[in-house]
Tab-separated table of C-alpha atoms in Angstrom:
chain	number	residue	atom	x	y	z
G	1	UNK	CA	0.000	0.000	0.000
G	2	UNK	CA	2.832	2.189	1.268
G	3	UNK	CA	4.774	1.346	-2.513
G	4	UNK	CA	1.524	2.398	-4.634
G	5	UNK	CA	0.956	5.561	-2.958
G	6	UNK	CA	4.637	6.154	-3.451
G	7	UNK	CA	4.299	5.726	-7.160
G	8	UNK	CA	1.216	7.616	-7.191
G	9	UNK	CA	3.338	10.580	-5.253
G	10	UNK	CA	5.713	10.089	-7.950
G	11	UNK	CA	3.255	10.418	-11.858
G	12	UNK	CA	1.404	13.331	-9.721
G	13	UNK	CA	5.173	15.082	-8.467
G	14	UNK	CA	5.657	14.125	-12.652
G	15	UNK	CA	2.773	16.105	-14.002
G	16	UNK	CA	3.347	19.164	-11.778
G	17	UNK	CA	6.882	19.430	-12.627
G	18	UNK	CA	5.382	19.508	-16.483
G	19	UNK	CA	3.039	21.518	-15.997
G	20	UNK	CA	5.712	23.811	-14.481
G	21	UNK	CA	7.935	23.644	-17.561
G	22	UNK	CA	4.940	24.236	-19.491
G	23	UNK	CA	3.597	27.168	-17.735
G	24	UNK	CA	7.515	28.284	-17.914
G	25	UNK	CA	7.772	27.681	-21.771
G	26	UNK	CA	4.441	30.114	-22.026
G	27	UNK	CA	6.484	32.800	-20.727
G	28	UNK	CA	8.749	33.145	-22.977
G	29	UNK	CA	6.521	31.584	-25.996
G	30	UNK	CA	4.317	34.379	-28.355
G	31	UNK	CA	1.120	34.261	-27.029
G	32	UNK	CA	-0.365	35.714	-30.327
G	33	UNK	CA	-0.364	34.484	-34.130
G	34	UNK	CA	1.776	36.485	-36.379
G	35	UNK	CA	-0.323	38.778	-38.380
G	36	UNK	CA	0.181	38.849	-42.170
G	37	UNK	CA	0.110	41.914	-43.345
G	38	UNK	CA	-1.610	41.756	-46.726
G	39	UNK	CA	0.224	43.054	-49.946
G	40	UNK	CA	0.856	46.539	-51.246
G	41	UNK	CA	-1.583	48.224	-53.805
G	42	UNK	CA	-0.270	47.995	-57.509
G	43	UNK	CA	-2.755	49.749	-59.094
G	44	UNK	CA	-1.719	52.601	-61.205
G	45	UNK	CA	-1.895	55.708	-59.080
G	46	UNK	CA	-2.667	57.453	-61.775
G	47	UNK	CA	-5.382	57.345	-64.957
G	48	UNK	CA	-5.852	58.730	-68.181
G	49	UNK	CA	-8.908	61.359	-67.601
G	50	UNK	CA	-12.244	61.646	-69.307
G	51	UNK	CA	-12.724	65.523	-69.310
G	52	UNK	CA	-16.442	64.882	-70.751
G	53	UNK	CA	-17.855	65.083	-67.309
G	54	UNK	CA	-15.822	67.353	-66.081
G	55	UNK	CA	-16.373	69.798	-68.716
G	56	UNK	CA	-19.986	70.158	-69.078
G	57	UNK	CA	-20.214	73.741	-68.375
G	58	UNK	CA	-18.666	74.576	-71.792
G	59	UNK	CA	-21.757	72.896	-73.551
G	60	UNK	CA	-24.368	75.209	-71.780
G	61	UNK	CA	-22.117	78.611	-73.010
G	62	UNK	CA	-22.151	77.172	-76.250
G	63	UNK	CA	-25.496	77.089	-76.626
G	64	UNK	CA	-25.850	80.692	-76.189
G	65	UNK	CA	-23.344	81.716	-78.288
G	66	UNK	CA	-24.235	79.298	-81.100
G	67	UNK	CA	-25.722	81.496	-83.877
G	68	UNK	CA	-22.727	84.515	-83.298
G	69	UNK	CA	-19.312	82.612	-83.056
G	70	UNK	CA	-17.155	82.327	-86.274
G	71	UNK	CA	-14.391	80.147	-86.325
G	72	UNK	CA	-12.197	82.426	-87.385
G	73	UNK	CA	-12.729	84.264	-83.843
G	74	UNK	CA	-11.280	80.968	-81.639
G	75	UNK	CA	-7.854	80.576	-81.345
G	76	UNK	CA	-5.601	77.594	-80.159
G	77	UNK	CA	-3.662	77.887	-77.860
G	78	UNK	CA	-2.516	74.243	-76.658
G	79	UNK	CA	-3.206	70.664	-77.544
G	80	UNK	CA	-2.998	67.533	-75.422
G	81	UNK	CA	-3.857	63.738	-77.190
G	82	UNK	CA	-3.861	62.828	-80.559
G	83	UNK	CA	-7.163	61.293	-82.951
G	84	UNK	CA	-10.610	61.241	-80.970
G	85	UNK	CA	-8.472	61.109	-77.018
G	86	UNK	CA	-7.551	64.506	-75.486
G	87	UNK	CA	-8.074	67.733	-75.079
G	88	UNK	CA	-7.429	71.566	-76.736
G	89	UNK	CA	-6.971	75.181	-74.555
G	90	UNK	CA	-8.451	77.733	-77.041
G	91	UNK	CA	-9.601	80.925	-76.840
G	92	UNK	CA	-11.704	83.990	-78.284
G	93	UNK	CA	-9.499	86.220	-80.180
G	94	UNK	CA	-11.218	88.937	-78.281
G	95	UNK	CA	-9.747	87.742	-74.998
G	96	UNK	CA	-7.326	85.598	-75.814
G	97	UNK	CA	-5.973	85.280	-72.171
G	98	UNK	CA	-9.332	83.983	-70.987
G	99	UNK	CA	-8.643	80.037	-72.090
G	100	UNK	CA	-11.108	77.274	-71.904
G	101	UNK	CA	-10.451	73.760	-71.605
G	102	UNK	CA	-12.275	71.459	-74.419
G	103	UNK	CA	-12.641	67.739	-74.542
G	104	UNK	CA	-12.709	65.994	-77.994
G	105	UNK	CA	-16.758	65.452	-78.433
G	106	UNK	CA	-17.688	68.798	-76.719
G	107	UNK	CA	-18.580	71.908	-77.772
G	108	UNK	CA	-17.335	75.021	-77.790
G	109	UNK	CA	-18.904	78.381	-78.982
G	110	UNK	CA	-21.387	75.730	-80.899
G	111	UNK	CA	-18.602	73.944	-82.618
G	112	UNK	CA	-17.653	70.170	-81.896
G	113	UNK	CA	-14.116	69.455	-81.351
G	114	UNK	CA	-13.689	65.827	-83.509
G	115	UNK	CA	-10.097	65.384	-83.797
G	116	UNK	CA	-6.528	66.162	-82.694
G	117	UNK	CA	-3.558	66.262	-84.781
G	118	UNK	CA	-0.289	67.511	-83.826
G	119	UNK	CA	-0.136	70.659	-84.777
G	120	UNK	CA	-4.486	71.420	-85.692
G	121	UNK	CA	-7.510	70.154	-84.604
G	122	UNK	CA	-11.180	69.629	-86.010
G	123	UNK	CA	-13.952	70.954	-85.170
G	124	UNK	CA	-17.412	70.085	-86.252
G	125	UNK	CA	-20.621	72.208	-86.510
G	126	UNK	CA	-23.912	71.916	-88.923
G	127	UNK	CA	-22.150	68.933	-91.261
G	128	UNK	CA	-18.920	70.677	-91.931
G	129	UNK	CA	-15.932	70.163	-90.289
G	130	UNK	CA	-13.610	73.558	-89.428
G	131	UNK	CA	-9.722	73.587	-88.983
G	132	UNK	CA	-8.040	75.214	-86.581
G	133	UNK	CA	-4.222	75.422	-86.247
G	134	UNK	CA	-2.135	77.034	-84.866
G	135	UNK	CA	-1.427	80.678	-85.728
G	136	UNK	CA	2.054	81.313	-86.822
G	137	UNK	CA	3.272	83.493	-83.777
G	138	UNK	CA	5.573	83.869	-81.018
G	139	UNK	CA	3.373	81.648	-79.143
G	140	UNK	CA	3.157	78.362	-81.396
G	141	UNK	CA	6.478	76.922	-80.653
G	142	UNK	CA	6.495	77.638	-77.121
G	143	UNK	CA	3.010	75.715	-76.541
G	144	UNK	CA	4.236	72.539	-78.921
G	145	UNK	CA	6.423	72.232	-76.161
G	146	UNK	CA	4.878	73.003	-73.670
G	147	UNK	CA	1.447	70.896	-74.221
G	148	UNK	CA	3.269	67.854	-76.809
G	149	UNK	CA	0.841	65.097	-77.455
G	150	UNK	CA	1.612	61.774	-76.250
G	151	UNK	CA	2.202	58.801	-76.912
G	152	UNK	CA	-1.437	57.187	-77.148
G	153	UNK	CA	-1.292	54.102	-74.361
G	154	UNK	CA	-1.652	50.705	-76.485
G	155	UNK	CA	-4.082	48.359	-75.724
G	156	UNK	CA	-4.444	44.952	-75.311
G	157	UNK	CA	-7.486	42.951	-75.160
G	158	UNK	CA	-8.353	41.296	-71.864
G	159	UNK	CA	-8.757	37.808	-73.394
G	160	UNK	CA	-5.346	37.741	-74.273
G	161	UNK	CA	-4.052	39.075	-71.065
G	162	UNK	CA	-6.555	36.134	-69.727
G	163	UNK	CA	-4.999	33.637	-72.320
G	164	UNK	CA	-1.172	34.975	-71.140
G	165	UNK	CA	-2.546	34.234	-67.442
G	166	UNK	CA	-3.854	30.385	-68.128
G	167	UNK	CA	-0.968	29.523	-70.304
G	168	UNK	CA	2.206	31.031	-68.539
G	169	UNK	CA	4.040	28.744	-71.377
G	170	UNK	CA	2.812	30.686	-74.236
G	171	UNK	CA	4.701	34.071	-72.375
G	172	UNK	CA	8.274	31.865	-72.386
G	173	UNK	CA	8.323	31.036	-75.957
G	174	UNK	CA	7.811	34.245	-76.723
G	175	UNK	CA	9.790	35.643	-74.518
G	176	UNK	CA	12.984	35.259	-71.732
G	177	UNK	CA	13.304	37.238	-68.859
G	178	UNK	CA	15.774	36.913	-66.336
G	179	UNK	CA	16.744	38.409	-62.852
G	180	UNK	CA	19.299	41.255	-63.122
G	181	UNK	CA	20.822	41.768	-59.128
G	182	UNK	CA	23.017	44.534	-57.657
G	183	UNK	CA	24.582	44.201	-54.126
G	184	UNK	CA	22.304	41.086	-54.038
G	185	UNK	CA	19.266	42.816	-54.827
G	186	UNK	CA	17.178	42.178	-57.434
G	187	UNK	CA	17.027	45.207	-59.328
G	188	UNK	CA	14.713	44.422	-62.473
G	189	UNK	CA	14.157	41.502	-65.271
G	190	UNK	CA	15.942	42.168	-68.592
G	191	UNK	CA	14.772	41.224	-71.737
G	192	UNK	CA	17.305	38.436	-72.923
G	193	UNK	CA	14.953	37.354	-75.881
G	194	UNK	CA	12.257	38.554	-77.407
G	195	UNK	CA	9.951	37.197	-80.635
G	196	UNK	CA	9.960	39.983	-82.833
G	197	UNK	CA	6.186	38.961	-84.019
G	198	UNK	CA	4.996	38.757	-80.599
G	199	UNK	CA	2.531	40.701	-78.214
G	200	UNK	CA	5.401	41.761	-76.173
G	201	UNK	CA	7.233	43.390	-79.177
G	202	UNK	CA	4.298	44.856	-80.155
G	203	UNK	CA	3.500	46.662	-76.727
G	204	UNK	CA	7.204	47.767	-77.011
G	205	UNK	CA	9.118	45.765	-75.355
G	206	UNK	CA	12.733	45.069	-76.852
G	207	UNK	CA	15.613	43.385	-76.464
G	208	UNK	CA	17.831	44.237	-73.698
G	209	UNK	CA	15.364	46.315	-71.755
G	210	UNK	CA	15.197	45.873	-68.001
G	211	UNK	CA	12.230	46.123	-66.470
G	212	UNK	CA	12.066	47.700	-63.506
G	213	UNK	CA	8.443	49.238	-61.835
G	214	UNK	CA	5.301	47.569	-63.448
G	215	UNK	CA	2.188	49.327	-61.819
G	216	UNK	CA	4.606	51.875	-59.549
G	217	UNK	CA	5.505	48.755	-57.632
G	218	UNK	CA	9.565	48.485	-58.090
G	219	UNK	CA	10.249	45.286	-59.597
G	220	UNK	CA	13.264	44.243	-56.688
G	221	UNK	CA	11.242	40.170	-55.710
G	222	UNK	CA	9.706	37.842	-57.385
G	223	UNK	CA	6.853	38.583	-55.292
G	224	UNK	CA	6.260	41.976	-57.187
G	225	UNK	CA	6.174	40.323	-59.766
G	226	UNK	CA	3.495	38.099	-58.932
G	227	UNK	CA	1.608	40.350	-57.045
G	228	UNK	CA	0.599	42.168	-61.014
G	229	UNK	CA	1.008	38.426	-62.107
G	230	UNK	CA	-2.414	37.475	-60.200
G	231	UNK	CA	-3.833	40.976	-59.846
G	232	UNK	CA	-3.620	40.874	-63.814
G	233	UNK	CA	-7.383	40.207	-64.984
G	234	UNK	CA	-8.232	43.187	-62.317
G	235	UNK	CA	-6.412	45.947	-63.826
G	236	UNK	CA	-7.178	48.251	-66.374
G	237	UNK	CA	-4.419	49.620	-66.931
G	238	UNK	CA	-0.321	48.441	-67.084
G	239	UNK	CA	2.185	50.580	-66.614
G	240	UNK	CA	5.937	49.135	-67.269
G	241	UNK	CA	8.707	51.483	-66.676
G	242	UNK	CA	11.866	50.200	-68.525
G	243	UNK	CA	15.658	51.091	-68.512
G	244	UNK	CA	16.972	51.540	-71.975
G	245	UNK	CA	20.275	52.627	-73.040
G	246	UNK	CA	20.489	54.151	-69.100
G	247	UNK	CA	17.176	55.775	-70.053
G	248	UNK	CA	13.649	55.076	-68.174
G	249	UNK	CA	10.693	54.994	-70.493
G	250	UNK	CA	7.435	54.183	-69.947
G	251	UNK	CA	5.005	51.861	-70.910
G	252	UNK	CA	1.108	52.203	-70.797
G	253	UNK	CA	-0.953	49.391	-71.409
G	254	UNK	CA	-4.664	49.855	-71.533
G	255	UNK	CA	-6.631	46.581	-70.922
G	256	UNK	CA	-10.201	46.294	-72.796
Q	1	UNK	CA	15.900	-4.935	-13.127
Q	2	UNK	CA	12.446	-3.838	-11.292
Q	3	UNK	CA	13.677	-0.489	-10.488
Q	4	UNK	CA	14.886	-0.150	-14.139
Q	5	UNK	CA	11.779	-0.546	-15.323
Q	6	UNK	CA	9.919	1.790	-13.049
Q	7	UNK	CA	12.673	4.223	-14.547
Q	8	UNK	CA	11.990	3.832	-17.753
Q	9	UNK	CA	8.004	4.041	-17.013
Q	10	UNK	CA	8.597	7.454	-14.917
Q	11	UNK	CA	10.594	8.986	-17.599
Q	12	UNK	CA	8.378	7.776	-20.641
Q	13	UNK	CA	5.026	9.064	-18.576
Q	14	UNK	CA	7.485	12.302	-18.192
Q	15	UNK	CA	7.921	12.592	-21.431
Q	16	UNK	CA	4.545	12.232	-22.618
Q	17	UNK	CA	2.986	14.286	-19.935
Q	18	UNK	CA	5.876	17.126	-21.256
Q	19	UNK	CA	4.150	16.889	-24.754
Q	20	UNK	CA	0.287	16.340	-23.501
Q	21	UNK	CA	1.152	19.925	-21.078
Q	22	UNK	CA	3.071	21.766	-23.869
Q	23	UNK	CA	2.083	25.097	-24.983
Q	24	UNK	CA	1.766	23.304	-28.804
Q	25	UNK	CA	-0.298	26.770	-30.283
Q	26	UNK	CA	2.159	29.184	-28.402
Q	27	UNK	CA	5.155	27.039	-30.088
Q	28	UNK	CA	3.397	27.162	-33.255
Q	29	UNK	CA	3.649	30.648	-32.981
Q	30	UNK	CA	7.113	30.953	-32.363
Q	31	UNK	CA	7.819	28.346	-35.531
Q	32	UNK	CA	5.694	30.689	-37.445
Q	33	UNK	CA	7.819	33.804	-36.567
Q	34	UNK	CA	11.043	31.653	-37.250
Q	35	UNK	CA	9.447	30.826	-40.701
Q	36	UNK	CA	8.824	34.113	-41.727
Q	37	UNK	CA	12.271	35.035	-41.549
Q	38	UNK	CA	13.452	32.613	-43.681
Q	39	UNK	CA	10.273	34.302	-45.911
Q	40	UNK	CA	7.698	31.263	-45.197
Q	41	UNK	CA	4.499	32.674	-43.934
Q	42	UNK	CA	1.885	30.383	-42.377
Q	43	UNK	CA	-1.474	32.484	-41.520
Q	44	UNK	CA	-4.080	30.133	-39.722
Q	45	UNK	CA	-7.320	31.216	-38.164
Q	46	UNK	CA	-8.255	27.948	-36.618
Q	47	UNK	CA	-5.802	25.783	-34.755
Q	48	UNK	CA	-6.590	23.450	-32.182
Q	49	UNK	CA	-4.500	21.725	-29.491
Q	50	UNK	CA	-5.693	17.806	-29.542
Q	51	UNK	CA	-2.843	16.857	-26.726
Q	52	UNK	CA	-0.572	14.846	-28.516
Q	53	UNK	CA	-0.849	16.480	-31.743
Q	54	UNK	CA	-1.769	20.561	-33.547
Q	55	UNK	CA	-4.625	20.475	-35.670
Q	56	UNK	CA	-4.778	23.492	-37.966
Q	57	UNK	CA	-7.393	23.831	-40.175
Q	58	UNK	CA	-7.469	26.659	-43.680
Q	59	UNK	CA	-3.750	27.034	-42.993
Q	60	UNK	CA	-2.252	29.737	-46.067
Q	61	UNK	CA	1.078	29.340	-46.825
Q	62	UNK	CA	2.746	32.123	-48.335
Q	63	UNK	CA	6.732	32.186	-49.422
Q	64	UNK	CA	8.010	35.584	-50.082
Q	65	UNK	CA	4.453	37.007	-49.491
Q	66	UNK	CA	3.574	34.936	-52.771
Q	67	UNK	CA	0.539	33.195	-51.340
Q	68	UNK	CA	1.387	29.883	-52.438
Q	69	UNK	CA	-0.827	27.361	-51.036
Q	70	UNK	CA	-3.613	26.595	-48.843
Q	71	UNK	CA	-3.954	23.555	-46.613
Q	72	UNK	CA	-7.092	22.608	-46.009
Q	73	UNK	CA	-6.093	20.338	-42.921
Q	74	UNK	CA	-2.760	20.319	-41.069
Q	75	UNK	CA	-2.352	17.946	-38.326
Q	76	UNK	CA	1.485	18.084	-36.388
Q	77	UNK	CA	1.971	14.898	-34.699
Q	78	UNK	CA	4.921	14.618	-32.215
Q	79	UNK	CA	6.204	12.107	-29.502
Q	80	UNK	CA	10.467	13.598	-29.785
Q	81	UNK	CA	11.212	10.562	-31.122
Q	82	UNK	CA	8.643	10.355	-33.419
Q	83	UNK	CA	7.337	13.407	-35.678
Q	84	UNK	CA	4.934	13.642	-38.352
Q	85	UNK	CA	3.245	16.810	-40.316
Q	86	UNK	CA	0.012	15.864	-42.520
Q	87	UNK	CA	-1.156	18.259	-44.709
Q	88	UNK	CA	-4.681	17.122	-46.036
Q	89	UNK	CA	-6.249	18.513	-49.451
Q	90	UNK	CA	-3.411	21.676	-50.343
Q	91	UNK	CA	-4.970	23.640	-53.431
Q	92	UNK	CA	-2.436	25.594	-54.706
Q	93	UNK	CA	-2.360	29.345	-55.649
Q	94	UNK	CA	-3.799	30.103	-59.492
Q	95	UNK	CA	0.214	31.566	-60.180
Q	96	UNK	CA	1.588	28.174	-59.146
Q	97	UNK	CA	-1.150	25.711	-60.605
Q	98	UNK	CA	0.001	27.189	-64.327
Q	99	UNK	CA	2.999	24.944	-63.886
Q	100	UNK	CA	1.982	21.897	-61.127
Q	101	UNK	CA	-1.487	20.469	-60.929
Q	102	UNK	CA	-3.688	22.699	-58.638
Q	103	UNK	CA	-4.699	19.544	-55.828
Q	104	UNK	CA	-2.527	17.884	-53.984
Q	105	UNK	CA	-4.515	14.939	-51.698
Q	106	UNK	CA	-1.824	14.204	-48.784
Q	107	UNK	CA	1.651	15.401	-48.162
Q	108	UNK	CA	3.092	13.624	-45.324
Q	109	UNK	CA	6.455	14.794	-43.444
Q	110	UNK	CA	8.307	12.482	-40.893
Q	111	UNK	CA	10.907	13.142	-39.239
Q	112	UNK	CA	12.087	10.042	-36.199
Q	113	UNK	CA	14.934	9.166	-34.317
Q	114	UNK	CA	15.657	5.848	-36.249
Q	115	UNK	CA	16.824	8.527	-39.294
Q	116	UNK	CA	17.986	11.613	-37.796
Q	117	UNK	CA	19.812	12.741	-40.678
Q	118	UNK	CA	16.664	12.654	-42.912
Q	119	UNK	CA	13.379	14.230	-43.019
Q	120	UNK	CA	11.096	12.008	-45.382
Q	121	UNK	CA	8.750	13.745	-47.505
Q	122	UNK	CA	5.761	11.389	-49.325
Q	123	UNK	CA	2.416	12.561	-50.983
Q	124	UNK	CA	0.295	12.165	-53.619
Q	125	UNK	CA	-2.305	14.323	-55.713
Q	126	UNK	CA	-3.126	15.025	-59.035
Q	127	UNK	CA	0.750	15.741	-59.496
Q	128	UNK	CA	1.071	12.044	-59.136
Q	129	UNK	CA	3.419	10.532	-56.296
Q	130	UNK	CA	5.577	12.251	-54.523
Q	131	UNK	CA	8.762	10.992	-52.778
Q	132	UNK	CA	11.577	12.449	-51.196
Q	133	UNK	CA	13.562	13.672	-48.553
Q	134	UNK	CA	15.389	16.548	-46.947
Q	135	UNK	CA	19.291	15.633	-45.887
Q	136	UNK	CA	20.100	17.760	-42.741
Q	137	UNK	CA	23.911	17.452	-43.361
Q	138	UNK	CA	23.742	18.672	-46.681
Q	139	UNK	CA	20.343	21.163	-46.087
Q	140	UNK	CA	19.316	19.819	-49.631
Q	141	UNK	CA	16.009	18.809	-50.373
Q	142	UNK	CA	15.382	15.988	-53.066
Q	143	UNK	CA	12.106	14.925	-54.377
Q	144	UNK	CA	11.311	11.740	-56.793
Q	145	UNK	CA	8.027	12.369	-59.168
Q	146	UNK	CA	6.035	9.601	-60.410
Q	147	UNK	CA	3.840	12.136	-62.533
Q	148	UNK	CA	0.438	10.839	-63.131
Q	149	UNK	CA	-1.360	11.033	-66.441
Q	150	UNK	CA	-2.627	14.178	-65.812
Q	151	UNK	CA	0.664	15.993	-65.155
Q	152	UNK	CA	1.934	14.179	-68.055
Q	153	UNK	CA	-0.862	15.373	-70.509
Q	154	UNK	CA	-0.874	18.729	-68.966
Q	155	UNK	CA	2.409	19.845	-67.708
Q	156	UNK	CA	4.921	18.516	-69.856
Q	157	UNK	CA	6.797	22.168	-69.845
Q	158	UNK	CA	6.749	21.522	-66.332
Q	159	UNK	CA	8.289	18.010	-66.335
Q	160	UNK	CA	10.878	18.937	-68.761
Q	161	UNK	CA	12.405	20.713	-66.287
Q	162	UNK	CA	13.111	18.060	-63.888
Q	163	UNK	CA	16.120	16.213	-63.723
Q	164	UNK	CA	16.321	12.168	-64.705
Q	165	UNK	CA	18.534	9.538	-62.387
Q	166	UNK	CA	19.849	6.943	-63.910
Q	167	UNK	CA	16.806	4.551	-63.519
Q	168	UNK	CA	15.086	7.264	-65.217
Q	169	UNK	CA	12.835	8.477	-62.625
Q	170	UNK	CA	12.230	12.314	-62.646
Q	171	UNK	CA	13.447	14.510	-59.421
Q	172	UNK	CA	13.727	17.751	-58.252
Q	173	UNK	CA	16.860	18.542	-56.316
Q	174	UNK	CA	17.505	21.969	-54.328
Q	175	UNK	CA	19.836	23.339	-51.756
Q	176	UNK	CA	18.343	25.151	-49.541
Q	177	UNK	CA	20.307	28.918	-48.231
């Protein structure tokens, strides 16, 4: 009797002295899960901007001055876009310092702006279509300059960006990309090979370029990279900034 | 030869009353936070402690803040001597499942005192079977494929990149930093 209680003593002196460790392991043990903090945003912080809303005022003058306003009184003053995107700063010849801003498809002084070159634009009223250029003045070169119309984004369809996502093979025949690391590093993907009748040519990609933001995210882990990778069929726009010849350009993609 | 015994009993029913008290989720925790710094995330909302094993259910595992997987049902087994991870049902990210088969059934990690140099690795899935091992000495991890029909049909990119042995089976071989 004396031996079993003994033994008993001993398992129960066993589990205390575990409990002990255990209770001592808790102290110095997390007591909470690590929280993961979720990714950064790599959507475009910026957009190209419809000035249609924005601009509706200018239709309601325009209505008023409709029947009095010859072409030959606006002036141009500035251009932004090219074709049927952007926008034009004109002017009345009788105050040519007070500008307005006008949106290809609205009116100004009754007359539709339709199209942008580079160096005119179109305007439309009653069935005929009105040219407007710039005059040949002081001013002209300084606002080429100062307003130059850019490079219209491409575009690429969503099914193929879909396609690209589903069948990562199709991107490696067409393309090689490989890690390019300073002081260990990663500090963007260069072009090794490219298939000159490709998608990726055709958005302007080349040879030798090292990609290194995509979406304002720098491209410096893989994890960048996959964060666009399977954020892809969400975006609406791409934006690749490459280094070429020492010299960042930029790429904008807009995804129909 | 008695007293022996009664040793061996006392320190065996130490033993297991050391793992049965364990903090197992507050040790979890601290594994997680040594994971992450070798950039191996494990986020878990639901993780249960089942005395002589850590059940952990909708475990994410994410490497380099890739999410990479998620594991339906983990269950870590231990007795020192004996070790065992199960991972039940993973489904792997959309990025990763363009180059391995999305489902894998069981993955099955053992790790016991009769091969303390080793860490066996086993599973099967869609993938096909899975067999392998991680060498502690040489921190290498090795991994034999028996790629079912699917992977074959499917992911023959994929399998191209694997490396033959001389018997011809397909593995995948990495040292770890």
């Amino acid at each position: 009797m004396n031996k079993l209680s003994n033994k008993i003593t001993i398992f129960l002196l066993i589990l205390i002295i575990t409990k002990g460790v255990s209770f001592g392991l808790l102290w110095f043990l997390p007591k909470k899960p690590m929280t993961i903090h979720s990714s950064q945003n790599h959507y475009v912080k910026y957009r190209r901007v419809d000035f249609s809303g924005m601009l509706e005022y200018e239709k309601s003058s325009s209505t008023i001055a409709t029947q009095t306003t010859n072409i030959t009184e606006i002036i141009l003053k500035g251009l932004y876009g090219k074709d049927d995107k952007g926008f034009v700063i004109v002017a009345m010849r009788s105050n040519p310092n007070k500008t307005s801003i006008v949106a290809v498809g609205e009116d100004f002084m009754g007359y539709t702006l339709k199209t942008i070159f580079i160096n005119k634009v179109v305007f439309y009223k009653d069935g005929s279509e009105y040219i407007l250029q710039f005059e040949k003045s002081k001013d002209f070169s300084t606002m080429v300059t100062q307003q130059p119309a850019p490079m219209a984004p491409k575009t690429i369809s969503r099914e193929k960006i879909k396609y690209f996502s589903t069948n990562p093979n199709e991107i490696w025949k067409n393309i090689s990309i490989q890690e390019v690391k300073e002081d260990g590093m990663i500090k963007g993907f260069r072009v090794n090979k490219i298939n000159k009748e490709s998608i990726f040519s055709q958005l302007g990609l080349i040879k030798g370029d090292l990609i290194i933001k995509a979406n304002n995210v720098r491209l410096s882990s893989y994890r960048d990279v996959f964060n666009i990778y399977e954020n892809m069929d969400k975006l609406d726009t791409i934006q690749i900034v490459v280094l070429r010849n020492d010299t960042e350009v930029e790429l904008v993609y807009e995804i129909n | 030869m008695k007293k022996l015994v009664w040793f061996f009993i006392y320190i065996t029913f130490f033993i297991l009353s050391l793992i049965y008290f364990a903090p197992k989720e507050n040790i979890f925790y601290f594994a997680q936070k040594q994971l992450y710094r070798q950039g191996i995330a494990i986020s878990t909302e639901v993780c249960n402690d089942g005395g002589f094993n850590l059940d952990i259910k909708d475990a994410d595992i994410l490497y380099s803040s890739i999410k990479f997987a998620t594991i339906k049902d983990l269950d870590i087994f231990t007795l020192l001597i004996y070790n065992k991870i199960d991972a039940q049902n993973i489904s792997l990210s959309p990025s990763v499942k363009n180059f391995i088969p999305a489902n894998i059934r069981q993955l099955t990690i053992t790790y016991h005192i009769f091969n303390p140099l080793k860490i066996t690795i086993e599973g099967f899935g869609r993938i096909g079977k899975i067999d392998g091992y991680y060498s502690i000495l040489q921190n290498k991890v090795h991994i034999f494929l028996q790629p079912s029909n699917f992977m074959k049909k499917n992911y023959q990119t994929s399998l191209r990149r694997l490396k033959k042995d001389q018997q011809g089976r397909l593995y995948y071989e990495q040292t770890l930093k």
